[in-house]
PDB file of C-alpha atoms in Angstrom:
ATOM      1  CA  MET A1179     124.492  95.006  73.194  1.00  0.00           C
ATOM      2  CA  ILE A1180     127.025  94.065  75.856  1.00  0.00           C
ATOM      3  CA  PHE A1181     127.116  96.303  78.921  1.00  0.00           C
ATOM      4  CA  VAL A1182     130.335  96.255  80.946  1.00  0.00           C
ATOM      5  CA  ILE A1183     130.384  97.657  84.464  1.00  0.00           C
ATOM      6  CA  VAL A1184     133.132  97.936  87.044  1.00  0.00           C
ATOM      7  CA  GLY A1185     131.219  99.722  89.785  1.00  0.00           C
ATOM      8  CA  SER A1186     132.327 102.781  91.694  1.00  0.00           C
ATOM      9  CA  GLN A1187     135.298 101.467  93.649  1.00  0.00           C
ATOM     10  CA  LYS A1188     138.324 103.714  94.013  1.00  0.00           C
ATOM     11  CA  PHE A1189     140.392 100.825  92.665  1.00  0.00           C
ATOM     12  CA  PRO A1190     140.649 100.671  88.867  1.00  0.00           C
ATOM     13  CA  PHE A1191     139.721  97.436  87.104  1.00  0.00           C
ATOM     14  CA  GLU A1192     141.952  97.909  84.092  1.00  0.00           C
ATOM     15  CA  ARG A1193     142.359  94.176  83.456  1.00  0.00           C
ATOM     16  CA  LEU A1194     138.679  93.784  82.526  1.00  0.00           C
ATOM     17  CA  ILE A1195     138.438  96.989  80.480  1.00  0.00           C
ATOM     18  CA  ARG A1196     141.599  96.247  78.478  1.00  0.00           C
ATOM     19  CA  GLU A1197     140.460  92.697  77.688  1.00  0.00           C
ATOM     20  CA  MET A1198     137.006  93.790  76.546  1.00  0.00           C
ATOM     21  CA  ASP A1199     138.572  96.463  74.330  1.00  0.00           C
ATOM     22  CA  ARG A1200     141.037  93.915  72.901  1.00  0.00           C
ATOM     23  CA  LEU A1201     138.259  91.405  72.170  1.00  0.00           C
ATOM     24  CA  LYS A1202     136.326  94.117  70.376  1.00  0.00           C
ATOM     25  CA  GLU A1203     139.428  95.214  68.430  1.00  0.00           C
ATOM     26  CA  VAL A1204     140.258  91.727  67.125  1.00  0.00           C
ATOM     27  CA  GLY A1205     136.655  91.040  66.167  1.00  0.00           C
ATOM     28  CA  ALA A1206     136.019  88.369  68.808  1.00  0.00           C
ATOM     29  CA  ILE A1207     133.053  90.516  69.849  1.00  0.00           C
ATOM     30  CA  GLN A1208     130.760  91.724  67.083  1.00  0.00           C
ATOM     31  CA  ASP A1209     128.095  93.229  69.330  1.00  0.00           C
ATOM     32  CA  GLU A1210     128.063  96.853  70.355  1.00  0.00           C
ATOM     33  CA  VAL A1211     129.840  97.275  73.702  1.00  0.00           C
ATOM     34  CA  VAL A1212     129.098 100.042  76.198  1.00  0.00           C
ATOM     35  CA  ALA A1213     131.286 100.280  79.296  1.00  0.00           C
ATOM     36  CA  GLN A1214     131.232 102.048  82.617  1.00  0.00           C
ATOM     37  CA  ILE A1215     134.967 102.117  83.374  1.00  0.00           C
ATOM     38  CA  GLY A1216     135.171 103.914  86.718  1.00  0.00           C
ATOM     39  CA  THR A1217     138.657 105.048  87.708  1.00  0.00           C
ATOM     40  CA  CYS A1218     140.415 102.944  85.078  1.00  0.00           C
ATOM     41  CA  PRO A1219     143.266 105.007  83.589  1.00  0.00           C
ATOM     42  CA  TYR A1220     143.055 103.092  80.291  1.00  0.00           C
ATOM     43  CA  GLU A1221     140.643 104.713  77.849  1.00  0.00           C
ATOM     44  CA  PRO A1222     139.066 102.156  75.497  1.00  0.00           C
ATOM     45  CA  ARG A1223     139.353 102.740  71.753  1.00  0.00           C
ATOM     46  CA  PHE A1224     136.908 100.142  70.430  1.00  0.00           C
ATOM     47  CA  MET A1225     133.851 100.523  72.621  1.00  0.00           C
ATOM     48  CA  ARG A1226     131.716 103.381  73.901  1.00  0.00           C
ATOM     49  CA  TRP A1227     132.447 104.256  77.497  1.00  0.00           C
ATOM     50  CA  GLN A1228     131.881 106.601  80.399  1.00  0.00           C
ATOM     51  CA  ARG A1229     133.700 106.672  83.709  1.00  0.00           C
ATOM     52  CA  PHE A1230     130.480 106.888  85.719  1.00  0.00           C
ATOM     53  CA  MET A1231     126.828 107.018  84.706  1.00  0.00           C
ATOM     54  CA  ASP A1232     123.786 108.617  86.202  1.00  0.00           C
ATOM     55  CA  LYS A1233     121.071 106.222  87.340  1.00  0.00           C
ATOM     56  CA  GLU A1234     118.860 106.841  84.312  1.00  0.00           C
ATOM     57  CA  THR A1235     121.635 106.053  81.817  1.00  0.00           C
ATOM     58  CA  PHE A1236     122.785 103.029  83.812  1.00  0.00           C
ATOM     59  CA  ASP A1237     119.242 101.642  84.066  1.00  0.00           C
ATOM     60  CA  ARG A1238     118.677 102.177  80.337  1.00  0.00           C
ATOM     61  CA  HIS A1239     121.827 100.203  79.475  1.00  0.00           C
ATOM     62  CA  ILE A1240     120.820  97.392  81.842  1.00  0.00           C
ATOM     63  CA  ALA A1241     117.382  97.272  80.200  1.00  0.00           C
ATOM     64  CA  GLU A1242     118.839  97.256  76.670  1.00  0.00           C
ATOM     65  CA  CYS A1243     121.757  94.863  77.091  1.00  0.00           C
ATOM     66  CA  ASP A1244     121.692  91.248  75.994  1.00  0.00           C
ATOM     67  CA  LEU A1245     124.679  90.438  78.202  1.00  0.00           C
ATOM     68  CA  LEU A1246     126.098  92.038  81.338  1.00  0.00           C
ATOM     69  CA  VAL A1247     129.836  91.639  81.894  1.00  0.00           C
ATOM     70  CA  THR A1248     130.609  92.908  85.362  1.00  0.00           C
ATOM     71  CA  HIS A1249     133.049  92.915  88.204  1.00  0.00           C
ATOM     72  CA  ALA A1250     131.795  90.495  90.824  1.00  0.00           C
ATOM     73  CA  GLY A1251     130.301  93.088  93.129  1.00  0.00           C
ATOM     74  CA  GLU A1252     127.112  91.761  94.665  1.00  0.00           C
ATOM     75  CA  GLY A1253     125.077  94.852  93.743  1.00  0.00           C
ATOM     76  CA  SER A1254     126.140  94.783  90.107  1.00  0.00           C
ATOM     77  CA  ILE A1255     125.503  91.072  89.694  1.00  0.00           C
ATOM     78  CA  MET A1256     122.133  91.248  91.463  1.00  0.00           C
ATOM     79  CA  THR A1257     121.044  94.213  89.352  1.00  0.00           C
ATOM     80  CA  GLY A1258     121.616  92.132  86.229  1.00  0.00           C
ATOM     81  CA  LEU A1259     120.026  88.970  87.586  1.00  0.00           C
ATOM     82  CA  LEU A1260     116.945  90.703  88.948  1.00  0.00           C
ATOM     83  CA  LYS A1261     116.449  92.347  85.539  1.00  0.00           C
ATOM     84  CA  GLY A1262     116.680  88.931  83.870  1.00  0.00           C
ATOM     85  CA  ARG A1263     120.012  89.547  82.141  1.00  0.00           C
ATOM     86  CA  ARG A1264     122.658  86.928  81.390  1.00  0.00           C
ATOM     87  CA  VAL A1265     125.649  87.750  83.583  1.00  0.00           C
ATOM     88  CA  ILE A1266     129.350  87.062  83.259  1.00  0.00           C
ATOM     89  CA  ALA A1267     131.205  88.054  86.425  1.00  0.00           C
ATOM     90  CA  VAL A1268     134.946  88.744  86.526  1.00  0.00           C
ATOM     91  CA  PRO A1269     136.129  88.981  90.136  1.00  0.00           C
ATOM     92  CA  ARG A1270     138.560  91.675  91.224  1.00  0.00           C
ATOM     93  CA  TYR A1271     141.662  90.370  93.024  1.00  0.00           C
ATOM     94  CA  ALA A1272     143.350  91.841  96.067  1.00  0.00           C
ATOM     95  CA  ARG A1273     146.770  90.550  94.953  1.00  0.00           C
ATOM     96  CA  LEU A1274     146.471  92.703  91.816  1.00  0.00           C
ATOM     97  CA  GLY A1275     145.445  95.802  93.785  1.00  0.00           C
ATOM     98  CA  GLU A1276     141.910  95.668  92.358  1.00  0.00           C
ATOM     99  CA  HIS A1277     140.236  95.453  95.782  1.00  0.00           C
ATOM    100  CA  VAL A1278     141.055  95.074  99.471  1.00  0.00           C
ATOM    101  CA  SER A1279     140.007  91.410  99.683  1.00  0.00           C
ATOM    102  CA  ASP A1280     138.947  88.526  97.475  1.00  0.00           C
ATOM    103  CA  HIS A1281     135.299  88.585  98.551  1.00  0.00           C
ATOM    104  CA  GLN A1282     134.259  89.080  94.903  1.00  0.00           C
ATOM    105  CA  LEU A1283     135.783  85.709  94.084  1.00  0.00           C
ATOM    106  CA  GLU A1284     133.659  84.096  96.796  1.00  0.00           C
ATOM    107  CA  ILE A1285     130.490  85.824  95.504  1.00  0.00           C
ATOM    108  CA  ALA A1286     131.136  84.797  91.894  1.00  0.00           C
ATOM    109  CA  ARG A1287     131.907  81.202  92.821  1.00  0.00           C
ATOM    110  CA  ALA A1288     128.765  80.886  94.947  1.00  0.00           C
ATOM    111  CA  LEU A1289     126.476  82.249  92.224  1.00  0.00           C
ATOM    112  CA  ALA A1290     128.193  80.148  89.550  1.00  0.00           C
ATOM    113  CA  ARG A1291     127.608  77.026  91.687  1.00  0.00           C
ATOM    114  CA  GLN A1292     123.912  77.930  91.707  1.00  0.00           C
ATOM    115  CA  GLY A1293     124.103  78.025  87.907  1.00  0.00           C
ATOM    116  CA  CYS A1294     122.789  81.565  87.483  1.00  0.00           C
ATOM    117  CA  ILE A1295     125.987  83.310  86.289  1.00  0.00           C
ATOM    118  CA  VAL A1296     129.225  82.509  84.474  1.00  0.00           C
ATOM    119  CA  ASN A1297     132.295  83.135  86.633  1.00  0.00           C
ATOM    120  CA  VAL A1298     135.484  84.059  84.760  1.00  0.00           C
ATOM    121  CA  GLU A1299     138.462  83.858  87.100  1.00  0.00           C
ATOM    122  CA  ASP A1300     141.102  83.885  84.348  1.00  0.00           C
ATOM    123  CA  ILE A1301     140.755  86.927  82.079  1.00  0.00           C
ATOM    124  CA  ALA A1302     142.129  84.860  79.178  1.00  0.00           C
ATOM    125  CA  GLU A1303     138.864  82.864  79.302  1.00  0.00           C
ATOM    126  CA  LEU A1304     136.583  85.894  78.924  1.00  0.00           C
ATOM    127  CA  GLY A1305     136.357  85.702  75.129  1.00  0.00           C
ATOM    128  CA  GLU A1306     135.302  82.054  75.270  1.00  0.00           C
ATOM    129  CA  ALA A1307     132.727  82.799  77.965  1.00  0.00           C
ATOM    130  CA  ILE A1308     131.208  85.544  75.813  1.00  0.00           C
ATOM    131  CA  ALA A1309     131.283  83.387  72.672  1.00  0.00           C
ATOM    132  CA  THR A1310     129.496  80.494  74.398  1.00  0.00           C
ATOM    133  CA  ILE A1311     127.039  82.408  76.606  1.00  0.00           C
ATOM    134  CA  ASP A1312     124.078  81.644  74.319  1.00  0.00           C
ATOM    135  CA  SER A1313     124.644  77.901  74.638  1.00  0.00           C
ATOM    136  CA  ARG A1314     124.752  77.935  78.452  1.00  0.00           C
ATOM    137  CA  ALA A1315     121.647  77.000  80.378  1.00  0.00           C
ATOM    138  CA  LEU A1316     121.748  79.631  83.103  1.00  0.00           C
ATOM    139  CA  LYS A1317     119.113  79.377  85.826  1.00  0.00           C
ATOM    140  CA  PRO A1318     117.064  82.334  86.963  1.00  0.00           C
ATOM    141  CA  TYR A1319     118.261  83.673  90.305  1.00  0.00           C
ATOM    142  CA  GLU A1320     116.117  82.634  93.244  1.00  0.00           C
ATOM    143  CA  SER A1321     116.702  84.449  96.509  1.00  0.00           C
ATOM    144  CA  GLY A1322     116.468  82.690  99.841  1.00  0.00           C
ATOM    145  CA  ASN A1323     113.254  84.624 100.468  1.00  0.00           C
ATOM    146  CA  ASP A1324     111.739  83.319  97.230  1.00  0.00           C
ATOM    147  CA  ALA A1325     112.542  79.737  98.211  1.00  0.00           C
ATOM    148  CA  ILE A1326     111.033  80.169 101.679  1.00  0.00           C
ATOM    149  CA  ILE A1327     107.850  81.715 100.271  1.00  0.00           C
ATOM    150  CA  ARG A1328     107.528  78.925  97.688  1.00  0.00           C
ATOM    151  CA  ARG A1329     107.907  76.251 100.407  1.00  0.00           C
ATOM    152  CA  LEU A1330     105.414  77.985 102.698  1.00  0.00           C
ATOM    153  CA  CYS A1331     102.870  78.272  99.895  1.00  0.00           C
ATOM    154  CA  ALA A1332     103.324  74.584  99.092  1.00  0.00           C
ATOM    155  CA  PHE A1333     102.916  73.669 102.759  1.00  0.00           C
ATOM    156  CA  ILE A1334      99.805  75.823 103.186  1.00  0.00           C
ATOM    157  CA  GLY A1335      98.381  74.424  99.985  1.00  0.00           C
ATOM    158  CA  ASP A1336      98.807  70.881 101.361  1.00  0.00           C
ATOM    159  CA  ALA A1337      97.097  71.706 104.675  1.00  0.00           C
TER     160      ALA A1337
END
């Protein structure tokens, strides 16, 4: 199952929801798709959706999904990574009225450089990213705290 989330911003993220629905319609996605669409005025026709979800429903979908396709909000990405999910992030853009700044682009690029997510900056590349996700060697996310603890343990062990 693919779980799509756009967060709870007041800005709709119609570009992502429309593309996921289109990919499902044309058969580029065979998996079941469940979406949290927020304030998006477009109502998908080819995937199950809710505008917002209670925590229990949201957590259940995170636990059950094979792939998380999300806006590039730090909380959404981290939720997926910390639950061990493969994550494709699609940043919102200020120039398109999807957010107030392009900080999501910076987040997605940084995590993609670490190799733990796939960053899709051009929505036309989303289908390819989904189709090839199984062949990508994504790294587990390691927080700065984890790295510090690992180094300290190694140092103490050498003492």
